[in-house]
CSV table of C-alpha atoms in Angstrom, one decimal:
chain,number,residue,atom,x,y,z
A,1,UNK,CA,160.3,156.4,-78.1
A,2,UNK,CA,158.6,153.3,-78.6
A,3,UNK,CA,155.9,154.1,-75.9
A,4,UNK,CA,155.6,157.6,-77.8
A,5,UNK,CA,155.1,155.7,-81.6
A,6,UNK,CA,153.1,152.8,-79.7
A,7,UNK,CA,151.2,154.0,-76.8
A,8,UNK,CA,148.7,150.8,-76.6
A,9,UNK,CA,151.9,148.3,-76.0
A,10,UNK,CA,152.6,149.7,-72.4
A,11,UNK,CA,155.9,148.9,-72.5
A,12,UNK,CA,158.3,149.1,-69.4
A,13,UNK,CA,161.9,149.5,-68.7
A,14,UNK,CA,161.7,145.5,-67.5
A,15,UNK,CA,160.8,144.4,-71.1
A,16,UNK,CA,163.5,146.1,-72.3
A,17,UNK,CA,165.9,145.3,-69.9
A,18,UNK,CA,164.6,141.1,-70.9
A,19,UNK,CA,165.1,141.4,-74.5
A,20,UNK,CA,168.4,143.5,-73.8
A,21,UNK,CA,169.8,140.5,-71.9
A,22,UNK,CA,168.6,137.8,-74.2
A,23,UNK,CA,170.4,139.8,-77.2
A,24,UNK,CA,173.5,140.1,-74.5
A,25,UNK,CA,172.9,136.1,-74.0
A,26,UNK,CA,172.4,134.9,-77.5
A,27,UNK,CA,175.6,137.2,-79.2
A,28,UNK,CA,177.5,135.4,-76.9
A,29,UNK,CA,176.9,132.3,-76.6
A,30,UNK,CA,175.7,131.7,-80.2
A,31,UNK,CA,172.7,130.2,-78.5
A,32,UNK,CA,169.7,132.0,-79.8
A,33,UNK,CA,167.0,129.1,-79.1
A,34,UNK,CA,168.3,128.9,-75.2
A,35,UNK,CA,168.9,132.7,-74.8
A,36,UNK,CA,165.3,133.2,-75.6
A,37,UNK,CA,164.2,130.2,-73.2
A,38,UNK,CA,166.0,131.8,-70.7
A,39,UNK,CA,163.9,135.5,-71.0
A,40,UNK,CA,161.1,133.1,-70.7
A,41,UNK,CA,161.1,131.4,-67.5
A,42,UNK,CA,162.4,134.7,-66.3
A,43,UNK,CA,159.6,136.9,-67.6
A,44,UNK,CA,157.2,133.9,-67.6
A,45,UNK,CA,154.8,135.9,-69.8
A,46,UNK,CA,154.3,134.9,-74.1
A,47,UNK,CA,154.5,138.1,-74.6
A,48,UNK,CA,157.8,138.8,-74.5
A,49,UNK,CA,158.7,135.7,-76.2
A,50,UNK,CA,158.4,137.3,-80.1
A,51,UNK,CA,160.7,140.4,-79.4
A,52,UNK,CA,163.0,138.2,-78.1
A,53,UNK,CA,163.2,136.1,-80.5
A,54,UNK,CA,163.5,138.9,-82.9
A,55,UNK,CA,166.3,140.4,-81.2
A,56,UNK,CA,168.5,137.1,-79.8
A,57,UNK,CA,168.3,136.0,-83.9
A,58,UNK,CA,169.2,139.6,-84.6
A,59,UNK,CA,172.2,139.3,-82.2
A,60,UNK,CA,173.3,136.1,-83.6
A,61,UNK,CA,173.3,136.9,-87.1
A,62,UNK,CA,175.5,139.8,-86.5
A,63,UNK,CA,178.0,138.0,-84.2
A,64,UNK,CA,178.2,135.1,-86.6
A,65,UNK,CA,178.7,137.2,-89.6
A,66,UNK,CA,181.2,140.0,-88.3
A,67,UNK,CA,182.9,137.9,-86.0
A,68,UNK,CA,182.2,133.8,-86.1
A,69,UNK,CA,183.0,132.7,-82.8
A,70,UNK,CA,181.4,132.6,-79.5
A,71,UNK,CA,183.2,133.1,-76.3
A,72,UNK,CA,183.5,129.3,-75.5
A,73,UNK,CA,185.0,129.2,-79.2
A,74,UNK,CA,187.1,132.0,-78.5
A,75,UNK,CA,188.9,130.7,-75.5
A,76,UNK,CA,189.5,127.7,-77.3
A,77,UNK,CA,191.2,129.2,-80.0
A,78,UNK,CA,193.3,131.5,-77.8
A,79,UNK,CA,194.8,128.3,-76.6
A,80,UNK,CA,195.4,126.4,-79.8
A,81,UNK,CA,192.4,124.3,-79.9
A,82,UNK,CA,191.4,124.5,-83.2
A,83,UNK,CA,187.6,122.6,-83.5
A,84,UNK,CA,186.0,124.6,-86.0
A,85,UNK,CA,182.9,124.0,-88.0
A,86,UNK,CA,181.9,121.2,-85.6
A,87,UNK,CA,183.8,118.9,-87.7
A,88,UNK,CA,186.1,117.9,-85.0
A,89,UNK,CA,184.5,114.5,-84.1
A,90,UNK,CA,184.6,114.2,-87.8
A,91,UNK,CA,188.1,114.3,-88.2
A,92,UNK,CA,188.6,112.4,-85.0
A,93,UNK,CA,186.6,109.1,-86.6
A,94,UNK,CA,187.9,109.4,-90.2
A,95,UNK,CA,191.4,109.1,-88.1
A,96,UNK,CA,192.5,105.3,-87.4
A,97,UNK,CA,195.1,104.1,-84.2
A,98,UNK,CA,197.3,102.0,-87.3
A,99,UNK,CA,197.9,105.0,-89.3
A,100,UNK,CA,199.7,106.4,-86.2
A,101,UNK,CA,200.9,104.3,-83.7
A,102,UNK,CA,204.9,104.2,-83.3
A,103,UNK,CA,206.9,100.8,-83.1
A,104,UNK,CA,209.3,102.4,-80.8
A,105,UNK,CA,208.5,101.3,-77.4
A,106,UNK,CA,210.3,100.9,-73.8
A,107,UNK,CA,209.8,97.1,-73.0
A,108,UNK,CA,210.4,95.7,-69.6
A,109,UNK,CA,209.4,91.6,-68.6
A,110,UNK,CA,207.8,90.8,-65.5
A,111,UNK,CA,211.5,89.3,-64.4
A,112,UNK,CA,213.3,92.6,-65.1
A,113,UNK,CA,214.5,93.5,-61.8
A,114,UNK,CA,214.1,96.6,-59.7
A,115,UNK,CA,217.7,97.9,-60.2
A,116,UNK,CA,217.8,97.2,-63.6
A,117,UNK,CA,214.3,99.7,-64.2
A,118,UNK,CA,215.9,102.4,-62.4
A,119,UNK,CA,218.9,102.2,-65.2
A,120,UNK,CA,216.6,102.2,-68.3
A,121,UNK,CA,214.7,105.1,-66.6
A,122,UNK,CA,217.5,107.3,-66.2
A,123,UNK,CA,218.8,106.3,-69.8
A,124,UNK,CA,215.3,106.3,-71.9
A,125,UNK,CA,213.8,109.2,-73.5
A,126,UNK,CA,209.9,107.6,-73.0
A,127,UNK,CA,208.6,107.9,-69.5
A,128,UNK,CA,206.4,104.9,-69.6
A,129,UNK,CA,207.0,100.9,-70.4
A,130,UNK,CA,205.3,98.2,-72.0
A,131,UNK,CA,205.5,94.9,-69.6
A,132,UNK,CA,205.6,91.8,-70.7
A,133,UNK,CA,205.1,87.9,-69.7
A,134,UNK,CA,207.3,85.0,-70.4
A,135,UNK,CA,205.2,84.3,-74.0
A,136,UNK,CA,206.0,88.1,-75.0
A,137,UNK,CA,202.6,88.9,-74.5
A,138,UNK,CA,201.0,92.0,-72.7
A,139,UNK,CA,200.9,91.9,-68.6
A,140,UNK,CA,200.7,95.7,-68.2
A,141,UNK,CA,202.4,98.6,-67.7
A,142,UNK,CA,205.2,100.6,-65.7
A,143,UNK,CA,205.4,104.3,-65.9
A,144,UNK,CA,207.5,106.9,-63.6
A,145,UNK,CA,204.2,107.4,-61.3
A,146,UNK,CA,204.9,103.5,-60.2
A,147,UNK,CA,207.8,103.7,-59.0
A,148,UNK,CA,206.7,106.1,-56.4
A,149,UNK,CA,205.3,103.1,-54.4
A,150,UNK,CA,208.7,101.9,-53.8
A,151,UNK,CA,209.4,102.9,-50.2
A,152,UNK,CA,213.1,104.9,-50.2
A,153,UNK,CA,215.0,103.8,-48.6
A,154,UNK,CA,214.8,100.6,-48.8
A,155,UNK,CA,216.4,97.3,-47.4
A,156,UNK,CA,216.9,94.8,-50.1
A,157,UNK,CA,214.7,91.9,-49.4
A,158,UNK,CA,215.1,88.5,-49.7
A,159,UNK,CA,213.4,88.2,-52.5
A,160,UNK,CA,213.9,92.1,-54.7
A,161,UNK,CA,211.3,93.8,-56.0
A,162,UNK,CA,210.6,93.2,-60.5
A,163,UNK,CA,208.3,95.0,-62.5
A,164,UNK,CA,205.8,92.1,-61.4
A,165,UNK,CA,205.8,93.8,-58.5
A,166,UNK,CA,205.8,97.4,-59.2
A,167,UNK,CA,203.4,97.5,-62.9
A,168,UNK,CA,199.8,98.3,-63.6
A,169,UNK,CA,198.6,95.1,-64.6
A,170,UNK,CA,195.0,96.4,-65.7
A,171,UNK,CA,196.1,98.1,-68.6
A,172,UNK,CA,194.0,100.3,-71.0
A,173,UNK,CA,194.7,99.3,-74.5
A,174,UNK,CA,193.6,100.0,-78.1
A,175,UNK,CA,193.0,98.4,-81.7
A,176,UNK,CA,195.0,98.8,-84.9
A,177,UNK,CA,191.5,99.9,-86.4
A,178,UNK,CA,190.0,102.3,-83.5
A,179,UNK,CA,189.3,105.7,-84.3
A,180,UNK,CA,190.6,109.0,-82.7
A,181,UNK,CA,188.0,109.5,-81.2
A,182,UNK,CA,187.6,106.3,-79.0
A,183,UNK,CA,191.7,106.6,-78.4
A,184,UNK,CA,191.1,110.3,-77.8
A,185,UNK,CA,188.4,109.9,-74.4
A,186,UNK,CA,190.6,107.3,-73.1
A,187,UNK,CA,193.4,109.1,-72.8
A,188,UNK,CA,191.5,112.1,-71.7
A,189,UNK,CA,189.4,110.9,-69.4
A,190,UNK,CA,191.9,108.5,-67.8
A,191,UNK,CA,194.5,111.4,-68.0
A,192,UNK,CA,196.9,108.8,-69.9
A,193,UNK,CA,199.9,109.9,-71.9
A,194,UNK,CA,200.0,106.4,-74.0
A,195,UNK,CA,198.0,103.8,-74.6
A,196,UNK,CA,199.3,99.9,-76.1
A,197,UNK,CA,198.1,99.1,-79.3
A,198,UNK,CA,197.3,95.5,-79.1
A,199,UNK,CA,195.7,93.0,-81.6
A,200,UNK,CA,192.0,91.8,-81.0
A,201,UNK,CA,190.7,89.1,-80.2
A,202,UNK,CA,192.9,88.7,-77.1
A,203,UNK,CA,194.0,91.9,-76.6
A,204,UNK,CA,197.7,90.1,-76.0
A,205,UNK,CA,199.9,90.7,-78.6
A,206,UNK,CA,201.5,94.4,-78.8
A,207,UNK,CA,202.4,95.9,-82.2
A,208,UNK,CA,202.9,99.4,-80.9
A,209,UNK,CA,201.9,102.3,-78.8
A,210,UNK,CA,199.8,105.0,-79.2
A,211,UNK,CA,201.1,108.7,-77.7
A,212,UNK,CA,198.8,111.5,-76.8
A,213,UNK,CA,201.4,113.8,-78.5
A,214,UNK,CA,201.4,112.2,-81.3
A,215,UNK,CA,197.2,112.2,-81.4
A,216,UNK,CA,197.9,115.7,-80.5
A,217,UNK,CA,199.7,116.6,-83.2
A,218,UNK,CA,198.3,114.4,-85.9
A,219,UNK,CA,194.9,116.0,-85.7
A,220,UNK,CA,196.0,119.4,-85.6
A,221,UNK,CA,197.6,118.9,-88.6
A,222,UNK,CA,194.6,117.6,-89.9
A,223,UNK,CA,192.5,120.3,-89.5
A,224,UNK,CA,195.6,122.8,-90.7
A,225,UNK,CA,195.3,120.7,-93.8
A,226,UNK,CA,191.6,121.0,-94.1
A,227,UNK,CA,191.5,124.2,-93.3
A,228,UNK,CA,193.6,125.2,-96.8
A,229,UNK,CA,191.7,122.8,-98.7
A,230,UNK,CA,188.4,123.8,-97.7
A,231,UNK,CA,189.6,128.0,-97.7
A,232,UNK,CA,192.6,128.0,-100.2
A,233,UNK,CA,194.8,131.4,-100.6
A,234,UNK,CA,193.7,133.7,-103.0
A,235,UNK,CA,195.9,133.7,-106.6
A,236,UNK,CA,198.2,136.0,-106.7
């Protein structure tokens, strides 16, 4: 039909099948600049760079207005991540460590012997511990995954094994006055479940730690409570 209105374009199945798939591309992904890049290097002719601009900002404008998500969005929301409006990082730095760190804390010394570990583990509710010196200050940490290096069975040695022996004494910590989103990529990236909050400038002195639940949680209520603020329910 459009070879029948305008005979002098010559148009082919292939420019139709470009601009089909840069429509396809830019609905999609939301993506109508790099959908229409794409048809570019593919076609690597100007010509077909106008119709498919026209139709990947076609495609996007209808997507984002009858729908609102792309597919990366949508998978996100199907399992409960709810970063909408691109204001997550947002809400991650206007978040601070202080405002939700917990007090309650498993706390081990460098002393504490092997037997005596085994016992709190089996009675505590946290999986992890903070480890501490002889001034009460931070020398690392001892979670479930360190105990695994204890050889069972074992011979008790002359000398038995403490959480000197068994802890992580590089620890990852954070400040009182971090954001969410610096506490956020450490636990992520390092796959941590806690991190200690500690008190700069020595990074010594532990007031708390801070959960990945609990970061979790915080920010999603965060964004529930946005959410209702920014998009309140009709009056009845």
């Amino acid at each position: 039909m459009a070879n029948q209105i305008f005979p002098g374009l010559n148009l082919t199945s292939t420019d139709f099948a470009l601009v089909g798939m840069g429509a396809l591309v830019s609905g999609t992904t939301l993506g109508p600049i790099t959908a229409t890049l794409i048809i570019f290097e593919l076609s690597n002719s100007h010509l077909v760079i106008v119709p498919a601009m026209v139709s990947c900002i076609a495609s996007f404008m209808v997507v984002k207005s009858l729908y609102g998500y792309s597919t990366y969005e949508s998978k996100l929301l199907r399992r409960g991540v709810e970063i909408f409006l691109g204001r997550g990082v947002q809400v991650l730095q206007s978040m601070h460590v202080k405002d939700y760190l917990t007090r309650e804390m498993e706390i081990l010394h460098d002393d504490t012997p092997l037997p005596q570990i085994l016992q709190r583990a089996e009675t505590s509710p946290y999986p992890n511990f903070v480890v501490l010196d002889d001034h009460d200050e931070l020398s690392g940490v001892l979670t479930l995954w360190d105990l695994r290096k204890v050889q069972w069975p074992r011979e008790e040695a002359a000398q038995p094994l403490t959480a000197r022996d068994l802890k992580t004494p590089e620890a990852v910590t954070v400040h009182p006055d971090d954001d969410f989103e610096m506490a956020f990529k450490l636990l992520q990236h390092k796959n941590f479940s806690f991190l200690p909050v500690v008190l700069p400038p020595r990074d010594k002195v532990v007031v708390g730690i801070l959960k990945i639940d609990d970061v979790l949680t915080a920010y999603n209520q965060r964004l529930l409570k946005d959410r209702v603020l920014r998009y309140p329910p009709p009056a009845s």
